[in-house]
């Protein structure tokens, strides 16, 4: 069996002060089965509240994606992904072959300063990247027909229409003034027009919705799409009859509607999540205090920062002797450690944790002793384990709400794909929450299995553009603001 946590019995020679801290951290970060079940119960209620007319703290945004793909969608589409770290532009051709596609893509770095600069600068940079992509792949843009584009905008946005997105609030460290509360589409389209980019926006989508649809394109058991990356969130297909806040539209109750949960906002009221003093500091010092309580305990943007906060706190505590007499100024820099730093610690294969020692030395100029290394490793495990176990509560809550006892969940994002043991720890937590019996054969599938997703912001965005064009062709104009872009 994979070793998911360190055996506490191995801390035989660890000095008392460090041992006490390890035990304190174990207490603070523990998420036992009973706690996970309590969180999940509350989560189900919050999902329902978000769909109600009164609303709740989880936005539960309708996305106007009104069907799963059949696998027979066709056509060529552009897709733009504005994630937390990169910009990606793709051209996707959905071929005649069922569930098959061709893709060409380019990545562009999203300069850090654009995340906190002016909106126009950000959208013009994006327009320039798109233009560069089209010129490279299509040559002269002068005579080109406008290409349909699916724009993956992975921030909470109210979508009264599929081609509209009113940013509720920035997440993932973005802080651009004048955008919150506004529709981002005209800002984007104005930049395209200024640069003469031959594109028509067909759908604004969230990465989770893209993940759900792209995964369902190749696997019909896929019912939930999740992202565990810089941020964290999920989408699933709801029936309009279960969305009281859409009742005024009079849609038939069995009409499907993909919901972008924006579950990062779960428990902003701090009712159930086991918050530590470190989570409280991170929240207080973030650009949006009081927001994204769940996300701040799980997402890649915060995992390294939680670890850093702990290390600084222990060093500054006079009852604890850690990194004594050493210069920890590099460690004092906020957000200087990302989740790959924690991954590397958890991945250190050596008994004496020599790779972790090298990492501390090169990255932070700190030389930890053997016992400090053990505390470091255990701290990383606790943070990583808590993140994986809490994220399972969200998956369990959607499954319970929908009555899914067996399905696939498509997941993407750097934490899911790269963080050691994240998948196994999440699967174990799901087993505990949903009371599954232990497996008899290790190869056996779990009833609800979280699997690596298909490319949501590429293929998913293209599919959503295709599904939208198709339903418009059939006369379903619900949630379409600019019909002219669909002809
Ligand atoms: C955003 C979501 C997004 C998630 C994953 C969160 O910070 O609010 O819209 O789906 O990150 O990228």
Tab-separated table of C-alpha atoms and ligand atoms in Angstrom:
chain	number	residue	atom	x	y	z
A	1	UNK	CA	0.000	0.000	0.000
A	2	UNK	CA	1.213	3.557	-0.681
A	3	UNK	CA	2.515	5.198	2.450
A	4	UNK	CA	0.281	8.242	2.751
A	5	UNK	CA	1.655	9.670	5.991
A	6	UNK	CA	4.754	9.237	8.061
A	7	UNK	CA	4.703	6.780	10.898
A	8	UNK	CA	4.696	8.962	14.025
A	9	UNK	CA	6.466	6.211	15.951
A	10	UNK	CA	9.686	7.103	14.109
A	11	UNK	CA	10.289	10.356	16.022
A	12	UNK	CA	12.272	8.601	18.771
A	13	UNK	CA	15.152	11.058	19.195
A	14	UNK	CA	13.329	14.231	18.271
A	15	UNK	CA	13.846	16.915	20.963
A	16	UNK	CA	10.827	17.606	23.172
A	17	UNK	CA	10.116	21.118	21.869
A	18	UNK	CA	9.954	19.937	18.256
A	19	UNK	CA	7.946	16.862	19.146
A	20	UNK	CA	5.428	19.021	20.971
A	21	UNK	CA	5.099	21.195	17.869
A	22	UNK	CA	4.651	18.171	15.623
A	23	UNK	CA	1.850	16.961	17.875
A	24	UNK	CA	0.260	20.410	17.985
A	25	UNK	CA	0.339	20.635	14.175
A	26	UNK	CA	-1.098	17.119	13.884
A	27	UNK	CA	-4.007	18.226	16.050
A	28	UNK	CA	-4.541	21.458	14.145
A	29	UNK	CA	-4.484	19.848	10.711
A	30	UNK	CA	-6.381	16.685	11.549
A	31	UNK	CA	-9.495	15.896	9.524
A	32	UNK	CA	-10.900	12.657	10.899
A	33	UNK	CA	-13.780	10.804	9.286
A	34	UNK	CA	-16.407	12.351	11.557
A	35	UNK	CA	-15.195	15.852	10.677
A	36	UNK	CA	-15.209	15.083	6.957
A	37	UNK	CA	-18.759	13.769	7.210
A	38	UNK	CA	-19.873	16.876	9.089
A	39	UNK	CA	-18.253	19.118	6.465
A	40	UNK	CA	-19.910	17.149	3.660
A	41	UNK	CA	-23.375	17.411	5.239
A	42	UNK	CA	-22.999	21.162	5.549
A	43	UNK	CA	-21.621	21.336	2.001
A	44	UNK	CA	-24.742	19.659	0.556
A	45	UNK	CA	-26.924	22.281	2.248
A	46	UNK	CA	-24.740	25.096	0.981
A	47	UNK	CA	-24.915	23.785	-2.614
A	48	UNK	CA	-28.708	23.851	-2.313
A	49	UNK	CA	-28.692	27.314	-0.805
A	50	UNK	CA	-26.599	28.590	-3.702
A	51	UNK	CA	-29.239	27.363	-6.170
A	52	UNK	CA	-32.075	28.961	-4.228
A	53	UNK	CA	-33.570	32.391	-4.781
A	54	UNK	CA	-32.007	33.750	-1.580
A	55	UNK	CA	-28.600	32.423	-2.602
A	56	UNK	CA	-25.764	31.517	-0.251
A	57	UNK	CA	-22.027	31.966	-0.130
A	58	UNK	CA	-21.342	29.364	-2.845
A	59	UNK	CA	-22.405	31.199	-6.039
A	60	UNK	CA	-23.651	28.091	-7.987
A	61	UNK	CA	-23.521	29.972	-11.285
A	62	UNK	CA	-25.672	28.668	-14.181
A	63	UNK	CA	-23.425	28.494	-17.248
A	64	UNK	CA	-25.907	28.061	-20.134
A	65	UNK	CA	-24.204	24.849	-21.118
A	66	UNK	CA	-27.401	22.877	-21.611
A	67	UNK	CA	-26.349	19.390	-22.672
A	68	UNK	CA	-23.563	16.875	-22.530
A	69	UNK	CA	-21.737	16.300	-25.830
A	70	UNK	CA	-22.680	13.268	-27.896
A	71	UNK	CA	-19.176	12.652	-29.221
A	72	UNK	CA	-20.366	13.559	-32.741
A	73	UNK	CA	-19.726	17.319	-32.556
A	74	UNK	CA	-17.617	18.664	-35.438
A	75	UNK	CA	-15.940	21.884	-36.605
A	76	UNK	CA	-12.931	24.103	-35.959
A	77	UNK	CA	-12.813	26.447	-32.990
A	78	UNK	CA	-10.365	28.642	-31.163
A	79	UNK	CA	-9.988	28.383	-27.421
A	80	UNK	CA	-8.374	30.876	-25.103
A	81	UNK	CA	-7.463	29.989	-21.554
A	82	UNK	CA	-6.698	32.739	-19.091
A	83	UNK	CA	-5.573	30.733	-16.097
A	84	UNK	CA	-3.645	31.853	-13.064
A	85	UNK	CA	-0.162	31.463	-14.538
A	86	UNK	CA	-0.258	31.184	-18.326
A	87	UNK	CA	-2.275	32.149	-21.334
A	88	UNK	CA	-2.945	29.356	-23.745
A	89	UNK	CA	-4.397	29.685	-27.214
A	90	UNK	CA	-5.561	26.578	-29.066
A	91	UNK	CA	-7.173	25.673	-32.334
A	92	UNK	CA	-9.268	22.564	-31.983
A	93	UNK	CA	-10.803	20.559	-34.778
A	94	UNK	CA	-13.519	18.164	-33.664
A	95	UNK	CA	-13.275	15.472	-36.312
A	96	UNK	CA	-15.903	13.210	-37.912
A	97	UNK	CA	-14.542	10.319	-35.835
A	98	UNK	CA	-16.549	9.913	-32.604
A	99	UNK	CA	-14.880	11.657	-29.607
A	100	UNK	CA	-11.754	12.531	-31.615
A	101	UNK	CA	-10.071	15.888	-32.057
A	102	UNK	CA	-6.930	17.562	-33.386
A	103	UNK	CA	-5.328	20.399	-31.496
A	104	UNK	CA	-2.595	22.951	-32.088
A	105	UNK	CA	-1.646	25.268	-29.277
A	106	UNK	CA	0.718	27.969	-28.054
A	107	UNK	CA	1.427	29.109	-24.534
A	108	UNK	CA	2.234	32.662	-23.504
A	109	UNK	CA	3.484	33.711	-20.114
A	110	UNK	CA	1.059	35.941	-18.229
A	111	UNK	CA	3.378	38.650	-16.885
A	112	UNK	CA	2.981	38.951	-13.105
A	113	UNK	CA	2.522	42.741	-13.270
A	114	UNK	CA	-0.564	42.368	-15.489
A	115	UNK	CA	-2.380	40.588	-12.640
A	116	UNK	CA	-2.483	43.733	-10.565
A	117	UNK	CA	-2.297	46.364	-13.316
A	118	UNK	CA	-4.930	47.962	-15.536
A	119	UNK	CA	-7.751	46.000	-17.192
A	120	UNK	CA	-7.013	47.441	-20.648
A	121	UNK	CA	-3.387	46.333	-20.486
A	122	UNK	CA	-4.429	42.788	-19.604
A	123	UNK	CA	-7.010	42.491	-22.387
A	124	UNK	CA	-4.717	44.080	-24.953
A	125	UNK	CA	-1.970	41.655	-24.057
A	126	UNK	CA	-4.458	38.809	-24.560
A	127	UNK	CA	-5.600	40.264	-27.901
A	128	UNK	CA	-1.957	40.490	-29.031
A	129	UNK	CA	-1.347	36.846	-28.147
A	130	UNK	CA	-4.451	35.799	-30.090
A	131	UNK	CA	-3.362	37.867	-33.094
A	132	UNK	CA	0.097	36.330	-33.006
A	133	UNK	CA	-1.446	32.849	-32.875
A	134	UNK	CA	-3.778	33.513	-35.817
A	135	UNK	CA	-1.024	35.070	-37.912
A	136	UNK	CA	1.241	32.096	-37.272
A	137	UNK	CA	-1.388	29.509	-38.132
A	138	UNK	CA	-3.499	31.310	-40.739
A	139	UNK	CA	-1.106	33.795	-42.344
A	140	UNK	CA	-2.786	36.948	-43.675
A	141	UNK	CA	-5.676	37.829	-41.328
A	142	UNK	CA	-7.147	40.458	-43.707
A	143	UNK	CA	-9.520	38.139	-45.563
A	144	UNK	CA	-10.124	35.655	-42.776
A	145	UNK	CA	-13.714	34.860	-41.715
A	146	UNK	CA	-14.211	35.530	-38.035
A	147	UNK	CA	-13.358	32.415	-36.047
A	148	UNK	CA	-15.601	31.226	-33.176
A	149	UNK	CA	-13.851	31.358	-29.817
A	150	UNK	CA	-14.494	29.706	-26.469
A	151	UNK	CA	-12.912	31.855	-23.764
A	152	UNK	CA	-12.043	30.071	-20.523
A	153	UNK	CA	-12.190	32.732	-17.850
A	154	UNK	CA	-11.564	30.868	-14.614
A	155	UNK	CA	-12.840	33.312	-12.043
A	156	UNK	CA	-16.278	33.549	-10.449
A	157	UNK	CA	-18.543	35.249	-12.963
A	158	UNK	CA	-22.326	35.547	-13.094
A	159	UNK	CA	-23.483	34.429	-16.502
A	160	UNK	CA	-26.908	35.739	-17.408
A	161	UNK	CA	-25.846	34.666	-20.893
A	162	UNK	CA	-23.249	32.252	-22.201
A	163	UNK	CA	-21.520	35.160	-23.929
A	164	UNK	CA	-21.454	37.388	-20.862
A	165	UNK	CA	-19.537	37.201	-17.598
A	166	UNK	CA	-19.915	39.640	-14.736
A	167	UNK	CA	-16.887	39.159	-12.548
A	168	UNK	CA	-18.036	38.630	-8.982
A	169	UNK	CA	-14.577	38.961	-7.502
A	170	UNK	CA	-11.005	38.280	-8.445
A	171	UNK	CA	-9.463	35.110	-7.047
A	172	UNK	CA	-6.005	33.481	-7.288
A	173	UNK	CA	-4.093	36.636	-6.404
A	174	UNK	CA	-5.469	38.796	-9.237
A	175	UNK	CA	-6.360	42.330	-8.213
A	176	UNK	CA	-7.176	44.524	-11.220
A	177	UNK	CA	-9.278	47.549	-10.356
A	178	UNK	CA	-12.528	48.363	-12.161
A	179	UNK	CA	-13.392	44.815	-13.237
A	180	UNK	CA	-15.258	43.353	-10.257
A	181	UNK	CA	-18.992	43.790	-10.749
A	182	UNK	CA	-18.513	44.396	-14.482
A	183	UNK	CA	-18.998	42.352	-17.625
A	184	UNK	CA	-15.566	41.271	-18.879
A	185	UNK	CA	-16.774	40.450	-22.404
A	186	UNK	CA	-17.042	44.042	-23.741
A	187	UNK	CA	-13.578	44.770	-22.295
A	188	UNK	CA	-12.203	41.749	-24.151
A	189	UNK	CA	-14.108	42.536	-27.367
A	190	UNK	CA	-12.980	46.168	-27.324
A	191	UNK	CA	-9.368	45.011	-27.151
A	192	UNK	CA	-9.973	42.577	-30.061
A	193	UNK	CA	-11.543	45.390	-32.081
A	194	UNK	CA	-8.667	47.807	-31.340
A	195	UNK	CA	-6.185	45.194	-32.524
A	196	UNK	CA	-8.378	44.009	-35.451
A	197	UNK	CA	-8.362	40.373	-34.320
A	198	UNK	CA	-10.789	38.336	-36.490
A	199	UNK	CA	-12.619	36.502	-33.716
A	200	UNK	CA	-16.197	36.253	-32.499
A	201	UNK	CA	-16.758	35.239	-28.907
A	202	UNK	CA	-19.163	32.308	-28.834
A	203	UNK	CA	-18.950	31.225	-25.211
A	204	UNK	CA	-17.395	32.409	-22.002
A	205	UNK	CA	-16.689	29.397	-19.858
A	206	UNK	CA	-15.184	28.383	-16.557
A	207	UNK	CA	-12.354	25.836	-16.519
A	208	UNK	CA	-14.458	23.424	-14.442
A	209	UNK	CA	-17.333	23.474	-16.936
A	210	UNK	CA	-14.823	22.885	-19.724
A	211	UNK	CA	-13.346	19.993	-17.772
A	212	UNK	CA	-16.770	18.458	-17.207
A	213	UNK	CA	-17.738	18.684	-20.884
A	214	UNK	CA	-14.353	17.621	-22.292
A	215	UNK	CA	-14.266	14.606	-19.989
A	216	UNK	CA	-17.835	13.600	-20.806
A	217	UNK	CA	-16.921	13.764	-24.522
A	218	UNK	CA	-14.763	10.671	-24.171
A	219	UNK	CA	-16.337	9.028	-21.094
A	220	UNK	CA	-20.095	9.105	-20.537
A	221	UNK	CA	-19.670	8.129	-16.864
A	222	UNK	CA	-18.143	11.562	-16.156
A	223	UNK	CA	-20.586	13.588	-14.062
A	224	UNK	CA	-18.422	16.164	-12.246
A	225	UNK	CA	-15.506	18.298	-13.433
A	226	UNK	CA	-13.000	19.584	-10.860
A	227	UNK	CA	-9.926	21.760	-10.840
A	228	UNK	CA	-7.325	21.378	-8.122
A	229	UNK	CA	-4.689	23.836	-9.304
A	230	UNK	CA	-3.756	27.417	-8.452
A	231	UNK	CA	-7.434	27.697	-7.471
A	232	UNK	CA	-10.016	25.030	-6.739
A	233	UNK	CA	-13.570	24.526	-7.943
A	234	UNK	CA	-16.083	22.137	-9.542
A	235	UNK	CA	-18.931	21.993	-12.046
A	236	UNK	CA	-21.715	19.454	-12.595
A	237	UNK	CA	-24.935	19.100	-14.550
A	238	UNK	CA	-28.103	20.116	-12.684
A	239	UNK	CA	-31.775	19.945	-13.756
A	240	UNK	CA	-33.403	23.345	-14.171
A	241	UNK	CA	-36.243	22.119	-11.936
A	242	UNK	CA	-33.736	22.024	-9.056
A	243	UNK	CA	-32.538	25.589	-9.647
A	244	UNK	CA	-35.154	27.809	-7.965
A	245	UNK	CA	-33.249	30.941	-8.914
A	246	UNK	CA	-33.957	30.169	-12.608
A	247	UNK	CA	-37.676	29.406	-12.068
A	248	UNK	CA	-38.699	32.757	-13.580
A	249	UNK	CA	-37.443	31.541	-16.981
A	250	UNK	CA	-40.051	28.777	-17.070
A	251	UNK	CA	-37.653	26.186	-18.538
A	252	UNK	CA	-38.886	22.561	-18.508
A	253	UNK	CA	-37.785	21.063	-15.144
A	254	UNK	CA	-35.733	18.286	-16.744
A	255	UNK	CA	-33.680	20.703	-18.888
A	256	UNK	CA	-29.997	20.174	-18.042
A	257	UNK	CA	-27.881	23.150	-16.988
A	258	UNK	CA	-24.206	22.944	-16.081
A	259	UNK	CA	-23.507	24.703	-12.799
A	260	UNK	CA	-20.172	26.306	-12.029
A	261	UNK	CA	-20.266	25.878	-8.242
A	262	UNK	CA	-17.433	28.252	-7.310
A	263	UNK	CA	-17.061	26.090	-4.236
A	264	UNK	CA	-13.872	27.900	-3.245
A	265	UNK	CA	-16.271	30.166	-1.333
A	266	UNK	CA	-17.595	27.272	0.775
A	267	UNK	CA	-17.746	28.096	4.480
A	268	UNK	CA	-16.791	31.757	4.201
A	269	UNK	CA	-18.867	31.986	7.406
A	270	UNK	CA	-16.368	29.643	9.165
A	271	UNK	CA	-18.935	27.202	10.477
A	272	UNK	CA	-17.312	23.824	9.814
A	273	UNK	CA	-13.845	24.000	8.284
A	274	UNK	CA	-11.039	23.303	10.767
A	275	UNK	CA	-9.226	26.637	10.440
A	276	UNK	CA	-5.807	27.027	12.004
A	277	UNK	CA	-4.164	30.288	13.100
A	278	UNK	CA	-2.137	30.030	9.872
A	279	UNK	CA	-5.253	29.957	7.693
A	280	UNK	CA	-6.480	33.031	9.517
A	281	UNK	CA	-3.278	34.971	8.789
A	282	UNK	CA	-3.309	33.945	5.124
A	283	UNK	CA	-6.864	35.149	4.776
A	284	UNK	CA	-6.202	38.416	6.564
A	285	UNK	CA	-3.161	39.208	4.388
A	286	UNK	CA	-4.823	38.214	1.089
A	287	UNK	CA	-6.206	40.779	-1.365
A	288	UNK	CA	-9.757	39.531	-0.571
A	289	UNK	CA	-10.050	38.736	3.150
A	290	UNK	CA	-13.158	36.780	4.096
A	291	UNK	CA	-13.457	35.219	0.617
A	292	UNK	CA	-12.597	31.753	-0.719
A	293	UNK	CA	-12.272	30.076	2.693
A	294	UNK	CA	-12.316	26.536	1.261
A	295	UNK	CA	-9.980	27.383	-1.618
A	296	UNK	CA	-7.425	28.936	0.729
A	297	UNK	CA	-6.992	25.551	2.475
A	298	UNK	CA	-6.719	23.468	-0.699
A	299	UNK	CA	-5.456	25.336	-3.719
A	300	UNK	CA	-1.881	25.353	-4.976
A	301	UNK	CA	-1.533	29.095	-4.552
A	302	UNK	CA	-1.791	28.718	-0.766
A	303	UNK	CA	-0.194	25.364	0.172
A	304	UNK	CA	3.385	26.645	0.169
A	305	UNK	CA	2.314	29.791	1.971
A	306	UNK	CA	0.666	27.823	4.795
A	307	UNK	CA	3.930	25.919	5.205
A	308	UNK	CA	5.974	29.122	5.188
A	309	UNK	CA	3.749	30.712	7.813
A	310	UNK	CA	4.267	27.706	10.097
A	311	UNK	CA	8.047	27.709	9.716
A	312	UNK	CA	8.330	31.434	10.446
A	313	UNK	CA	6.005	31.109	13.434
A	314	UNK	CA	8.040	28.264	14.928
A	315	UNK	CA	11.310	30.113	14.416
A	316	UNK	CA	9.935	33.229	16.104
A	317	UNK	CA	8.567	31.218	19.046
A	318	UNK	CA	11.180	31.343	21.812
A	319	UNK	CA	10.041	28.039	23.287
A	320	UNK	CA	10.889	26.251	20.059
A	321	UNK	CA	14.434	25.861	18.782
A	322	UNK	CA	14.352	25.702	15.024
A	323	UNK	CA	16.871	27.139	12.538
A	324	UNK	CA	18.528	28.740	15.577
A	325	UNK	CA	21.053	31.451	14.842
A	326	UNK	CA	20.327	31.255	11.101
A	327	UNK	CA	19.301	34.050	8.804
A	328	UNK	CA	15.725	33.261	7.738
A	329	UNK	CA	15.124	36.459	5.774
A	330	UNK	CA	14.440	34.550	2.532
A	331	UNK	CA	11.791	32.504	4.349
A	332	UNK	CA	10.109	35.686	5.547
A	333	UNK	CA	9.114	36.684	2.010
A	334	UNK	CA	5.356	36.122	1.552
A	335	UNK	CA	4.364	33.637	-1.164
A	336	UNK	CA	8.014	32.776	-1.849
A	337	UNK	CA	7.294	29.022	-1.627
A	338	UNK	CA	4.849	27.531	-4.089
A	339	UNK	CA	3.193	24.138	-3.900
A	340	UNK	CA	6.014	22.541	-5.917
A	341	UNK	CA	8.269	23.238	-2.907
A	342	UNK	CA	5.984	21.123	-0.723
A	343	UNK	CA	5.734	18.476	-3.450
A	344	UNK	CA	9.511	18.204	-3.498
A	345	UNK	CA	9.627	17.744	0.285
A	346	UNK	CA	6.970	15.047	0.187
A	347	UNK	CA	8.739	13.353	-2.709
A	348	UNK	CA	12.146	13.196	-1.034
A	349	UNK	CA	12.900	9.458	-1.260
A	350	UNK	CA	15.805	9.456	1.204
A	351	UNK	CA	15.538	8.354	4.817
A	352	UNK	CA	17.797	11.235	5.882
A	353	UNK	CA	15.741	13.719	3.821
A	354	UNK	CA	18.879	14.934	2.070
A	355	UNK	CA	16.952	16.367	-0.881
A	356	UNK	CA	14.869	18.455	1.494
A	357	UNK	CA	18.048	19.677	3.163
A	358	UNK	CA	19.464	20.675	-0.252
A	359	UNK	CA	16.223	22.444	-1.135
A	360	UNK	CA	16.256	24.509	2.059
A	361	UNK	CA	19.863	25.377	1.481
A	362	UNK	CA	19.577	26.446	-2.156
A	363	UNK	CA	16.192	28.124	-2.009
A	364	UNK	CA	16.271	29.664	1.471
A	365	UNK	CA	19.887	29.615	2.651
A	366	UNK	CA	18.811	27.586	5.697
A	367	UNK	CA	20.580	24.453	6.953
A	368	UNK	CA	18.038	22.341	8.854
A	369	UNK	CA	19.311	19.641	11.212
A	370	UNK	CA	18.010	16.065	11.147
A	371	UNK	CA	15.160	16.675	13.559
A	372	UNK	CA	14.124	19.903	11.912
A	373	UNK	CA	13.989	17.980	8.646
A	374	UNK	CA	11.571	15.516	10.204
A	375	UNK	CA	9.338	18.317	11.377
A	376	UNK	CA	9.520	19.868	7.900
A	377	UNK	CA	8.500	16.625	6.242
A	378	UNK	CA	5.639	16.019	8.654
A	379	UNK	CA	4.363	19.572	8.213
A	380	UNK	CA	4.302	19.167	4.437
A	381	UNK	CA	2.416	15.879	4.815
A	382	UNK	CA	-0.149	17.444	7.113
A	383	UNK	CA	-0.835	20.347	4.745
A	384	UNK	CA	-1.002	18.104	1.666
A	385	UNK	CA	-3.187	15.531	3.410
A	386	UNK	CA	-5.630	18.085	4.744
A	387	UNK	CA	-5.974	19.629	1.257
A	388	UNK	CA	-6.716	16.266	-0.375
A	389	UNK	CA	-9.161	15.176	2.329
A	390	UNK	CA	-11.084	18.445	2.351
A	391	UNK	CA	-11.363	18.450	-1.421
A	392	UNK	CA	-13.030	15.017	-1.222
A	393	UNK	CA	-15.818	16.632	0.848
A	394	UNK	CA	-16.787	18.760	-2.156
A	395	UNK	CA	-16.906	15.763	-4.485
A	396	UNK	CA	-18.887	13.760	-1.911
A	397	UNK	CA	-21.322	16.650	-1.426
A	398	UNK	CA	-22.149	16.980	-5.139
A	399	UNK	CA	-22.477	13.196	-5.438
A	400	UNK	CA	-24.826	13.086	-2.449
A	401	UNK	CA	-26.883	16.005	-3.683
A	402	UNK	CA	-27.330	14.354	-7.084
A	403	UNK	CA	-27.765	10.859	-5.681
A	404	UNK	CA	-24.751	9.563	-7.618
A	405	UNK	CA	-23.555	6.321	-6.096
A	406	UNK	CA	-21.358	5.398	-9.023
A	407	UNK	CA	-19.728	7.766	-11.512
A	408	UNK	CA	-16.476	9.246	-12.744
A	409	UNK	CA	-15.156	12.659	-11.755
A	410	UNK	CA	-12.762	14.402	-14.151
A	411	UNK	CA	-10.059	16.367	-12.362
A	412	UNK	CA	-7.302	18.631	-13.618
A	413	UNK	CA	-4.840	21.168	-12.245
A	414	UNK	CA	-1.284	21.179	-10.967
A	415	UNK	CA	-2.136	19.966	-7.458
A	416	UNK	CA	-4.185	17.032	-8.749
A	417	UNK	CA	-1.649	16.098	-11.411
A	418	UNK	CA	1.618	16.731	-9.601
A	419	UNK	CA	1.204	16.833	-5.833
A	420	UNK	CA	2.379	13.487	-4.395
A	421	UNK	CA	-0.364	11.227	-2.971
A	422	UNK	CA	-3.091	13.825	-3.588
A	423	UNK	CA	-5.185	11.318	-5.578
A	424	UNK	CA	-4.745	8.427	-3.137
A	425	UNK	CA	-5.444	10.603	-0.106
A	426	UNK	CA	-8.549	12.066	-1.760
A	427	UNK	CA	-9.818	8.602	-2.719
A	428	UNK	CA	-9.258	7.349	0.830
A	429	UNK	CA	-11.223	10.296	2.253
A	430	UNK	CA	-14.076	9.693	-0.196
A	431	UNK	CA	-14.193	6.069	0.953
A	432	UNK	CA	-14.476	7.181	4.590
A	433	UNK	CA	-17.127	9.833	3.908
A	434	UNK	CA	-19.292	7.560	1.798
A	435	UNK	CA	-18.771	4.450	3.958
A	436	UNK	CA	-17.499	2.195	1.187
A	437	UNK	CA	-16.182	-1.165	2.380
A	438	UNK	CA	-12.434	-1.792	1.974
A	439	UNK	CA	-11.452	-3.069	-1.480
A	440	UNK	CA	-10.915	-6.777	-1.808
A	441	UNK	CA	-8.849	-6.385	-4.961
A	442	UNK	CA	-6.548	-3.305	-5.204
A	443	UNK	CA	-7.282	-3.081	-8.935
A	444	UNK	CA	-11.011	-2.714	-8.308
A	445	UNK	CA	-12.489	0.698	-9.275
A	446	UNK	CA	-13.984	2.839	-6.521
A	447	UNK	CA	-17.730	3.459	-6.933
A	448	UNK	CA	-16.939	7.157	-7.449
A	449	UNK	CA	-13.562	7.458	-9.091
A	450	UNK	CA	-11.673	10.743	-9.503
A	451	UNK	CA	-9.712	10.462	-12.752
A	452	UNK	CA	-7.448	12.695	-14.812
A	453	UNK	CA	-9.688	14.842	-16.993
A	454	UNK	CA	-9.529	15.676	-20.678
A	455	UNK	CA	-8.317	19.156	-21.605
A	456	UNK	CA	-11.156	21.383	-20.387
A	457	UNK	CA	-9.965	24.805	-21.426
A	458	UNK	CA	-8.986	23.576	-24.886
A	459	UNK	CA	-11.244	20.779	-26.065
A	460	UNK	CA	-13.906	21.646	-23.473
A	461	UNK	CA	-14.109	25.266	-24.620
A	462	UNK	CA	-14.332	24.143	-28.271
A	463	UNK	CA	-17.068	21.649	-27.440
A	464	UNK	CA	-19.082	24.239	-25.552
A	465	UNK	CA	-18.787	26.604	-28.519
A	466	UNK	CA	-19.965	23.743	-30.777
A	467	UNK	CA	-22.848	22.760	-28.466
A	468	UNK	CA	-23.982	26.359	-28.258
A	469	UNK	CA	-23.859	26.910	-32.035
A	470	UNK	CA	-25.786	23.688	-32.485
A	471	UNK	CA	-28.572	24.491	-30.058
A	472	UNK	CA	-28.925	27.979	-31.547
A	473	UNK	CA	-29.305	26.331	-34.949
A	474	UNK	CA	-32.152	24.293	-33.488
A	475	UNK	CA	-33.799	27.459	-32.180
A	476	UNK	CA	-32.819	27.202	-28.491
A	477	UNK	CA	-31.842	30.810	-27.847
A	478	UNK	CA	-31.809	30.644	-24.035
A	479	UNK	CA	-28.973	32.604	-22.517
A	480	UNK	CA	-27.671	34.024	-25.813
A	481	UNK	CA	-26.906	37.732	-25.713
A	482	UNK	CA	-25.414	38.186	-29.196
A	483	UNK	CA	-27.208	35.920	-31.703
A	484	UNK	CA	-25.200	37.571	-34.485
A	485	UNK	CA	-22.085	35.778	-33.243
A	486	UNK	CA	-23.752	32.426	-33.797
A	487	UNK	CA	-24.581	32.728	-37.478
B	1	LIG	C1	-11.873	30.424	-9.461
B	1	LIG	C2	-12.717	29.447	-10.249
B	1	LIG	C3	-11.829	28.431	-10.945
B	1	LIG	C4	-10.881	27.790	-9.961
B	1	LIG	C5	-9.939	26.815	-10.620
B	1	LIG	C6	-10.911	29.683	-8.557
B	1	LIG	O1	-10.062	30.605	-7.926
B	1	LIG	O2	-12.692	31.270	-8.684
B	1	LIG	O3	-13.506	30.139	-11.209
B	1	LIG	O4	-12.641	27.458	-11.543
B	1	LIG	O5	-10.118	28.785	-9.308
B	1	LIG	O6	-9.163	27.406	-11.597
